[in-house]
mmCIF file of C-alpha atoms in Angstrom:
data_model
loop_
_atom_site.group_PDB
_atom_site.id
_atom_site.type_symbol
_atom_site.label_atom_id
_atom_site.label_comp_id
_atom_site.label_asym_id
_atom_site.label_seq_id
_atom_site.Cartn_x
_atom_site.Cartn_y
_atom_site.Cartn_z
ATOM 1 C CA MET B 1 7.551 -12.167 18.613
ATOM 2 C CA SER B 2 10.349 -13.687 21.292
ATOM 3 C CA GLU B 3 10.320 -12.364 24.638
ATOM 4 C CA ASN B 4 14.133 -11.217 23.955
ATOM 5 C CA ALA B 5 13.908 -9.140 20.858
ATOM 6 C CA ALA B 6 12.672 -5.675 20.036
ATOM 7 C CA ILE B 7 10.949 -3.662 16.932
ATOM 8 C CA PHE B 8 13.870 -0.800 16.190
ATOM 9 C CA VAL B 9 12.921 2.122 13.505
ATOM 10 C CA VAL B 10 15.263 2.830 10.840
ATOM 11 C CA LYS B 11 15.585 6.249 9.265
ATOM 12 C CA THR B 12 16.181 6.159 5.312
ATOM 13 C CA THR B 13 15.807 8.020 2.631
ATOM 14 C CA ALA B 14 12.771 8.805 1.218
ATOM 15 C CA ASN B 15 11.370 6.228 -1.477
ATOM 16 C CA GLN B 16 14.385 4.418 -0.586
ATOM 17 C CA GLU B 17 12.724 1.699 2.026
ATOM 18 C CA ARG B 18 12.128 -0.948 -0.039
ATOM 19 C CA SER B 19 15.735 -1.206 -1.232
ATOM 20 C CA VAL B 20 16.692 -0.633 2.092
ATOM 21 C CA ALA B 21 15.112 -3.387 3.687
ATOM 22 C CA ASN B 22 16.622 -5.990 1.110
ATOM 23 C CA LEU B 23 20.077 -4.367 1.494
ATOM 24 C CA LEU B 24 19.469 -5.182 5.057
ATOM 25 C CA ALA B 25 18.206 -9.298 4.979
ATOM 26 C CA GLN B 26 21.237 -9.352 2.567
ATOM 27 C CA THR B 27 23.698 -7.861 5.049
ATOM 28 C CA ALA B 28 21.987 -10.291 7.726
ATOM 29 C CA ARG B 29 21.862 -13.558 5.826
ATOM 30 C CA LYS B 30 25.692 -12.716 5.006
ATOM 31 C CA GLU B 31 27.062 -11.317 8.003
ATOM 32 C CA LYS B 32 24.938 -14.159 10.118
ATOM 33 C CA LEU B 33 23.867 -11.257 11.813
ATOM 34 C CA ASP B 34 20.444 -11.693 14.203
ATOM 35 C CA LEU B 35 17.774 -9.395 12.311
ATOM 36 C CA ARG B 36 14.476 -11.718 12.876
ATOM 37 C CA ALA B 37 12.234 -9.407 10.796
ATOM 38 C CA ILE B 38 12.220 -6.734 8.321
ATOM 39 C CA LEU B 39 9.192 -4.807 7.600
ATOM 40 C CA ALA B 40 8.719 -1.810 4.881
ATOM 41 C CA PRO B 41 5.211 -0.220 5.055
ATOM 42 C CA ASP B 42 3.975 1.173 2.412
ATOM 43 C CA GLU B 43 2.223 3.930 4.836
ATOM 44 C CA LEU B 44 5.533 4.780 6.782
ATOM 45 C CA LYS B 45 7.577 6.901 4.605
ATOM 46 C CA GLY B 46 11.357 7.154 4.898
ATOM 47 C CA TYR B 47 11.289 4.207 8.114
ATOM 48 C CA VAL B 48 12.054 0.503 7.817
ATOM 49 C CA LEU B 49 11.116 -1.431 10.885
ATOM 50 C CA VAL B 50 13.415 -4.476 12.060
ATOM 51 C CA GLU B 51 12.988 -6.694 15.032
ATOM 52 C CA ALA B 52 16.300 -7.737 16.574
ATOM 53 C CA PRO B 53 17.693 -8.472 20.498
ATOM 54 C CA ASP B 54 19.331 -5.465 20.790
ATOM 55 C CA SER B 55 19.972 -1.822 19.226
ATOM 56 C CA GLY B 56 23.633 -2.722 18.443
ATOM 57 C CA VAL B 57 22.992 -5.515 16.027
ATOM 58 C CA VAL B 58 20.885 -3.256 13.857
ATOM 59 C CA GLU B 59 23.791 -0.406 14.292
ATOM 60 C CA LEU B 60 25.973 -2.656 12.882
ATOM 61 C CA ALA B 61 23.669 -4.130 9.777
ATOM 62 C CA ILE B 62 23.252 -0.402 8.129
ATOM 63 C CA GLN B 63 26.467 0.612 8.329
ATOM 64 C CA THR B 64 27.306 -1.086 4.928
ATOM 65 C CA VAL B 65 23.483 0.119 3.962
ATOM 66 C CA PRO B 66 23.051 2.691 1.288
ATOM 67 C CA HIS B 67 20.243 4.944 1.743
ATOM 68 C CA ALA B 68 19.612 3.719 5.649
ATOM 69 C CA ARG B 69 20.538 6.889 8.088
ATOM 70 C CA ALA B 70 20.124 5.773 11.628
ATOM 71 C CA VAL B 71 18.347 3.787 13.907
ATOM 72 C CA VAL B 72 15.981 6.049 15.843
ATOM 73 C CA LYS B 73 16.466 6.018 19.834
ATOM 74 C CA GLY B 74 14.275 3.724 22.143
ATOM 75 C CA GLN B 75 12.480 0.621 20.550
ATOM 76 C CA SER B 76 8.791 0.031 19.583
ATOM 77 C CA SER B 77 6.619 -3.019 20.422
ATOM 78 C CA LEU B 78 4.778 -5.390 18.322
ATOM 79 C CA ALA B 79 1.407 -3.496 19.474
ATOM 80 C CA GLU B 80 2.105 -0.664 17.895
ATOM 81 C CA ILE B 81 3.020 -1.938 14.752
ATOM 82 C CA MET B 82 0.241 -4.109 14.564
ATOM 83 C CA HIS B 83 -1.737 -1.956 12.134
ATOM 84 C CA PHE B 84 0.844 -2.357 9.652
ATOM 85 C CA LEU B 85 0.797 -6.229 9.974
ATOM 86 C CA THR B 86 -3.494 -6.106 9.406
ATOM 87 C CA PRO B 87 -4.430 -6.262 5.973
ATOM 88 C CA LYS B 88 -6.704 -3.757 4.950
ATOM 89 C CA PRO B 89 -9.804 -4.635 2.499
ATOM 90 C CA THR B 90 -9.062 -3.219 -1.257
ATOM 91 C CA VAL B 91 -12.260 -2.235 -1.172
ATOM 92 C CA THR B 92 -12.181 0.424 1.883
ATOM 93 C CA GLY B 93 -12.833 3.798 0.809
ATOM 94 C CA ILE B 94 -14.987 2.819 -2.046
ATOM 95 C CA THR B 95 -18.625 3.512 -1.911
ATOM 96 C CA GLU B 96 -21.524 3.447 -4.309
ATOM 97 C CA GLY B 97 -21.434 6.801 -6.352
ATOM 98 C CA THR B 98 -17.818 6.721 -6.369
ATOM 99 C CA ILE B 99 -16.284 7.715 -9.722
ATOM 100 C CA ILE B 100 -13.554 4.891 -10.504
ATOM 101 C CA GLU B 101 -11.511 4.132 -13.177
ATOM 102 C CA VAL B 102 -10.225 1.144 -13.853
ATOM 103 C CA THR B 103 -6.577 0.035 -13.652
ATOM 104 C CA SER B 104 -5.466 -3.478 -15.024
ATOM 105 C CA GLY B 105 -7.650 -5.929 -17.209
ATOM 106 C CA PRO B 106 -9.497 -5.865 -20.305
ATOM 107 C CA PHE B 107 -11.477 -2.330 -19.326
ATOM 108 C CA LYS B 108 -8.173 -0.751 -18.095
ATOM 109 C CA GLY B 109 -8.351 2.691 -18.569
ATOM 110 C CA GLU B 110 -12.084 3.147 -19.027
ATOM 111 C CA LYS B 111 -14.274 5.057 -16.254
ATOM 112 C CA ALA B 112 -17.189 3.716 -13.963
ATOM 113 C CA ARG B 113 -19.589 4.420 -11.451
ATOM 114 C CA VAL B 114 -19.561 1.743 -8.410
ATOM 115 C CA LYS B 115 -22.913 0.424 -8.386
ATOM 116 C CA ARG B 116 -22.096 -2.016 -5.711
ATOM 117 C CA VAL B 117 -19.649 -2.972 -2.907
ATOM 118 C CA ASP B 118 -19.121 -6.815 -1.673
ATOM 119 C CA GLU B 119 -16.290 -6.326 1.378
ATOM 120 C CA GLY B 120 -16.488 -9.854 1.832
ATOM 121 C CA HIS B 121 -15.150 -10.962 -1.570
ATOM 122 C CA GLU B 122 -13.329 -7.462 -2.164
ATOM 123 C CA GLU B 123 -15.109 -6.742 -5.625
ATOM 124 C CA ILE B 124 -17.102 -4.024 -6.559
ATOM 125 C CA THR B 125 -19.731 -3.769 -9.391
ATOM 126 C CA VAL B 126 -19.949 -1.000 -11.736
ATOM 127 C CA GLU B 127 -21.455 0.772 -15.116
ATOM 128 C CA LEU B 128 -18.831 1.678 -17.142
ATOM 129 C CA PHE B 129 -19.764 5.021 -18.788
ATOM 130 C CA ASP B 130 -18.558 4.752 -22.263
ATOM 131 C CA ALA B 131 -20.715 1.369 -22.661
ATOM 132 C CA VAL B 132 -23.523 1.827 -25.445
ATOM 133 C CA VAL B 133 -25.788 -0.511 -23.041
ATOM 134 C CA PRO B 134 -25.312 -0.209 -19.128
ATOM 135 C CA ILE B 135 -23.943 -3.186 -18.222
ATOM 136 C CA PRO B 136 -23.019 -4.014 -14.759
ATOM 137 C CA ILE B 137 -19.591 -5.766 -14.203
ATOM 138 C CA THR B 138 -18.001 -6.925 -11.356
ATOM 139 C CA ILE B 139 -14.151 -6.501 -10.735
ATOM 140 C CA ARG B 140 -11.409 -6.738 -8.192
ATOM 141 C CA GLY B 141 -11.349 -3.355 -5.659
ATOM 142 C CA ASP B 142 -7.704 -3.522 -6.097
ATOM 143 C CA THR B 143 -7.792 -2.985 -9.710
ATOM 144 C CA VAL B 144 -9.146 0.245 -9.585
ATOM 145 C CA ARG B 145 -8.256 4.009 -8.849
ATOM 146 C CA ILE B 146 -10.601 6.543 -6.839
ATOM 147 C CA LEU B 147 -11.381 9.664 -8.978
ATOM 148 C CA ARG B 148 -14.134 11.331 -7.143
ATOM 149 C CA LYS B 149 -16.294 10.586 -4.397
ATOM 150 C CA ASP B 150 -19.860 11.239 -6.039
ATOM 151 C CA GLU B 151 -22.626 10.400 -3.172
ATOM 152 C CA ASP B 152 -25.495 11.214 -5.661
ATOM 153 C CA SER B 153 -25.656 7.820 -8.124
#
């Protein structure tokens, strides 16, 4: 982030963060506005983060964007939003014994119990419940949905 820019928070209609971010980017390109970065983190409902030299530029940009409500008074620093910029491992929250459902791939829809978690490779090894012979399979952590945590494996 350059010294002469700050991060401003734009309030949006809930579940419209992505469309607001995309329309802000289009508006900035079309109107040649100095919006340097636009971020719509999944964890931040109802808000979009915009890097710009001053709030006036952001105010101008949101005027024609539907679902962009207002610029929140004040500004944020890079330190305050850093946690949105660092990727979280996909296996966070998954522990041995957790009951999961596979959400994609050849085992989609199958339920399984986690046997091992490899955080370095972001993979988990599971045993499918409906398998005739319990064979451990290793799948990516982002292809599962946690059904329940079950510590007594």
